[in-house]
Amino acid sequence: MMAVRAVNGGSLFRSAASPPLLTFGCRFRQFSSLPFRRNSELGLRFPIFCCGNQFLGYGGGLSRSVHSIVDCVMEELTAWRSRRRIRATVKLTTSGELLEDKLVNQEIEKGLLLEFKKDSDRVLLGVAQRPDGKKNWMVYDQNGVTSSIKPQQITYIVPGVENFDHAEISKFLQKAQENLDPTLLEIAWVELLEKNASVTAEELAEMIFGSSEPLESYCAHLLLSKDEVYFTVLATKGSRTIYGPRPTGQVEELLHKKLAKDASEKELQDFVQLLVSAKAKATLAKPSKSSWIMDEKIQYKIESLEAYAIDACKSDEQRKTAGMILKAMGLTKTASSALNLLINIGYFPVHVNLDLLKLNILTDHSDEIIAAAESLLSDSSDSDEMNREDLTHLKVYAIDVDEADELDDALSATKLQDGRMKIWIHVADPTRYVEPGSMVDREALRRGTSVFLPTGTYPMFPEKLAMEGMSLKQGELCNAVSVSVILHSDGSIAEYSVQNSIIKPTYMLTYESATELLHLNLEEEAELKILSEAAALRLKWRRQQGAIDTSTLEARIKVVNPEDLEPSINLYVENQADPAMRLVSEMMILCGEVVATFGSRNNIPLPYRGQPQSNIDVSAYSHLPEGPVRSSAIVRIMRAAEIDFRKPIRHGVLGLPGYVQFTSPIRRYLDLLAHYQVKAFLRGESPPFSAGQLEGMASIVNMQVRVVRKLSASSLRYWIIEFLRRQPREKKFRALILRFIKDRIAALLLVEVGLQASAWVSIGSQVGDEVEVQVEEAHPRDDVLYLKEVLRN
């Protein structure tokens, strides 16, 4: 099969079976008799090749038909194979001669033209100026820079040059580059391989150019030193190098690799052009993210950049690919460079959540899981239907944040004739749909928790099942597990029960609206007032049991259209001591105490939570202002929480003998496990899991929960800093001094945004004082926030 190849502007043909010498597809005349065409400007001679009566030279062309050329090539191949010897005027060193004879170094003198290594990536041409010490020389290079070089940096001394004018270096280099034709190496390789001979740059120049003048010799040196196919270095001494022809098999292998490399480089350049084009387009005109993954090769390169941006390359090849792309784009090989490039081409939004990608958080449910969930929704059977207590007569309050999608708890209350308060904590019953070990349950176990971020929610269960089937809904009949409690006058538990139920939620309230109703003290909302009184009573009782108050200010952010350049940021600061928040938290804690007591009395394995109180007496912090300042100090000395799966353990921070999280089974898998265990007991069945099995599952869940907490914290902080970045520079913010980190650098709580940061504060300021600060710099991507105290007059 014939392949077309272009050499010096002419189309040449090569047979796959022919030796590399015959790339030209023309008769290769003996070197001693080769005619040369002289380039008058450069003083170089180029060989002319002929096919019959047709000549092909530098810049020449062919006029014969393809068929006659092919015939000519075949004739010449036959002649070459029969002849198999080539005469040459150049004396070549064969394997029998000593290479050392050619490795005689030229002494460095002023005015010599030298090639030298500037560093690992750069080779320059310069003129020797003067000695610099005993061995070094000062040279003036092609960039007009004078520097000192060591002898070992010199890679070639251009022969036949004396007192070279350094002003001519650039012109000399340009002429050399213009006349480099790598195909000439192939011609020389054939002859040298035939004779088993080595060659120097000057000898090669005489062979292929018919001259070993300075320019021709330097061209030959460049060809040999840059060659990766035909020649290999046999020996080097100082600036002198001798090359030998590689074996035919090795050349064929290297040619194959070179073709693959050239194709890869062409592919890379095409991809770089796509990137450059995408960068130049307006934001709305940039290619969609999906368009970058339609082609397999482009997808691999994009995914390599993405992995590089989040430091998650799966292989050295992926890391190398990303590095080559960044280098080709003129960018530094850093994760931030890859990130900014992906943002600039429109693949990533400006506010892409890198931690979400780095931590490999699951955001979508598979089609298989969604189909299984929808199948559960269509099943109307309820195994607990006959044992559900009808509590639809109760007024039921569901209180949560305004954007909550999964509503899994609600409250009721009344006063008994003896004046005691009776409380109901109603918890959504997801076990109505999901059984332990089912496909949907296993997926929930893998996720461990729902993920709540400023930019969106990723539920533990498929969205339709969680929000339409399992969640409590206003005005609708809902399956629940209801925990009822009668309180003693001191706030301790007098009586309790745990039962399956049916409820009909009356109100869906936000914390803000619930607080407003409490302040209005309406007669028709007497039940809400009872709940508030019960919460206050419970808090007082828990404090008497040693509970520690850790309420503080917490930020909550909702970002609208997060993929926009400037998405809308809605920021809320929640005071955990707020009446409605205090009410809900106290009722959830009460429910946890009841379930722990219920589980203990009935020997039910459950995830019993505890937290030892610190050995440090918290009364030592009584001098600090109550609220965020005192809470911050106490939290720093608190010990880690513990879990036992056989019996309750004391929760010193909550002031309880035992505690089980039970009120969020749609959002937290450990709460769901508690439901599985309790529901089995209510049906008269053995619990589905032993204490050991619970412990194993809890270890899986807790690892995932820790990852999600880290993600939630970093995402919240990112958007708070972005919120601050947008504020006018002159805006002042109130800040509480929580503690001193070092000297006058204080840890602060920004009251209006609920964020902890640090800043230098003036002498005289104390822990608990309030100061004013301004934002000097805010860079959310780098997690940088610089605050400056506003000094009062």
PDB file of N, CA and C in Angstrom, residues 399 411 518 528 531-533 535 578-588:
ATOM      1  N   ILE A 399     -43.318  22.766  63.480  1.00  0.00           N
ATOM      2  CA  ILE A 399     -42.503  23.986  63.468  1.00  0.00           C
ATOM      3  C   ILE A 399     -41.128  23.654  62.899  1.00  0.00           C
ATOM      4  N   LEU A 411     -45.934  18.649  67.218  1.00  0.00           N
ATOM      5  CA  LEU A 411     -46.192  18.688  68.663  1.00  0.00           C
ATOM      6  C   LEU A 411     -47.664  18.943  68.975  1.00  0.00           C
ATOM      7  N   LEU A 518     -46.440  33.127  69.998  1.00  0.00           N
ATOM      8  CA  LEU A 518     -46.190  33.054  71.440  1.00  0.00           C
ATOM      9  C   LEU A 518     -46.246  34.439  72.070  1.00  0.00           C
ATOM     10  N   LEU A 528     -50.231  26.004  72.223  1.00  0.00           N
ATOM     11  CA  LEU A 528     -48.862  26.452  71.946  1.00  0.00           C
ATOM     12  C   LEU A 528     -48.242  27.035  73.212  1.00  0.00           C
ATOM     13  N   LEU A 531     -47.103  24.234  75.427  1.00  0.00           N
ATOM     14  CA  LEU A 531     -45.826  23.698  74.942  1.00  0.00           C
ATOM     15  C   LEU A 531     -44.668  24.581  75.393  1.00  0.00           C
ATOM     16  N   SER A 532     -44.863  25.897  75.333  1.00  0.00           N
ATOM     17  CA  SER A 532     -43.813  26.827  75.742  1.00  0.00           C
ATOM     18  C   SER A 532     -43.538  26.696  77.242  1.00  0.00           C
ATOM     19  N   GLU A 533     -44.616  26.567  78.056  1.00  0.00           N
ATOM     20  CA  GLU A 533     -44.447  26.403  79.499  1.00  0.00           C
ATOM     21  C   GLU A 533     -43.736  25.088  79.807  1.00  0.00           C
ATOM     22  N   ALA A 535     -41.644  23.526  77.873  1.00  0.00           N
ATOM     23  CA  ALA A 535     -40.247  23.659  77.462  1.00  0.00           C
ATOM     24  C   ALA A 535     -39.451  24.374  78.546  1.00  0.00           C
ATOM     25  N   ASP A 578     -33.978  31.571  71.119  1.00  0.00           N
ATOM     26  CA  ASP A 578     -35.271  32.109  70.703  1.00  0.00           C
ATOM     27  C   ASP A 578     -36.390  31.212  71.255  1.00  0.00           C
ATOM     28  N   PRO A 579     -37.520  31.781  71.702  1.00  0.00           N
ATOM     29  CA  PRO A 579     -38.580  30.980  72.342  1.00  0.00           C
ATOM     30  C   PRO A 579     -39.042  29.781  71.516  1.00  0.00           C
ATOM     31  N   ALA A 580     -39.287  29.974  70.212  1.00  0.00           N
ATOM     32  CA  ALA A 580     -39.769  28.862  69.392  1.00  0.00           C
ATOM     33  C   ALA A 580     -38.695  27.794  69.203  1.00  0.00           C
ATOM     34  N   MET A 581     -37.461  28.225  69.004  1.00  0.00           N
ATOM     35  CA  MET A 581     -36.378  27.250  68.832  1.00  0.00           C
ATOM     36  C   MET A 581     -36.136  26.498  70.132  1.00  0.00           C
ATOM     37  N   ARG A 582     -36.200  27.216  71.242  1.00  0.00           N
ATOM     38  CA  ARG A 582     -36.029  26.576  72.550  1.00  0.00           C
ATOM     39  C   ARG A 582     -37.162  25.568  72.790  1.00  0.00           C
ATOM     40  N   LEU A 583     -38.378  25.945  72.397  1.00  0.00           N
ATOM     41  CA  LEU A 583     -39.539  25.067  72.574  1.00  0.00           C
ATOM     42  C   LEU A 583     -39.323  23.748  71.821  1.00  0.00           C
ATOM     43  N   VAL A 584     -38.968  23.855  70.528  1.00  0.00           N
ATOM     44  CA  VAL A 584     -38.812  22.651  69.699  1.00  0.00           C
ATOM     45  C   VAL A 584     -37.659  21.789  70.215  1.00  0.00           C
ATOM     46  N   SER A 585     -36.518  22.399  70.511  1.00  0.00           N
ATOM     47  CA  SER A 585     -35.372  21.607  70.957  1.00  0.00           C
ATOM     48  C   SER A 585     -35.664  20.877  72.265  1.00  0.00           C
ATOM     49  N   GLU A 586     -36.377  21.532  73.194  1.00  0.00           N
ATOM     50  CA  GLU A 586     -36.704  20.880  74.461  1.00  0.00           C
ATOM     51  C   GLU A 586     -37.627  19.687  74.254  1.00  0.00           C
ATOM     52  N   MET A 587     -38.591  19.802  73.312  1.00  0.00           N
ATOM     53  CA  MET A 587     -39.504  18.693  73.054  1.00  0.00           C
ATOM     54  C   MET A 587     -38.788  17.521  72.368  1.00  0.00           C
ATOM     55  N   MET A 588     -37.817  17.829  71.514  1.00  0.00           N
ATOM     56  CA  MET A 588     -37.049  16.761  70.865  1.00  0.00           C
ATOM     57  C   MET A 588     -36.185  16.030  71.902  1.00  0.00           C
TER      58      MET A 588
END
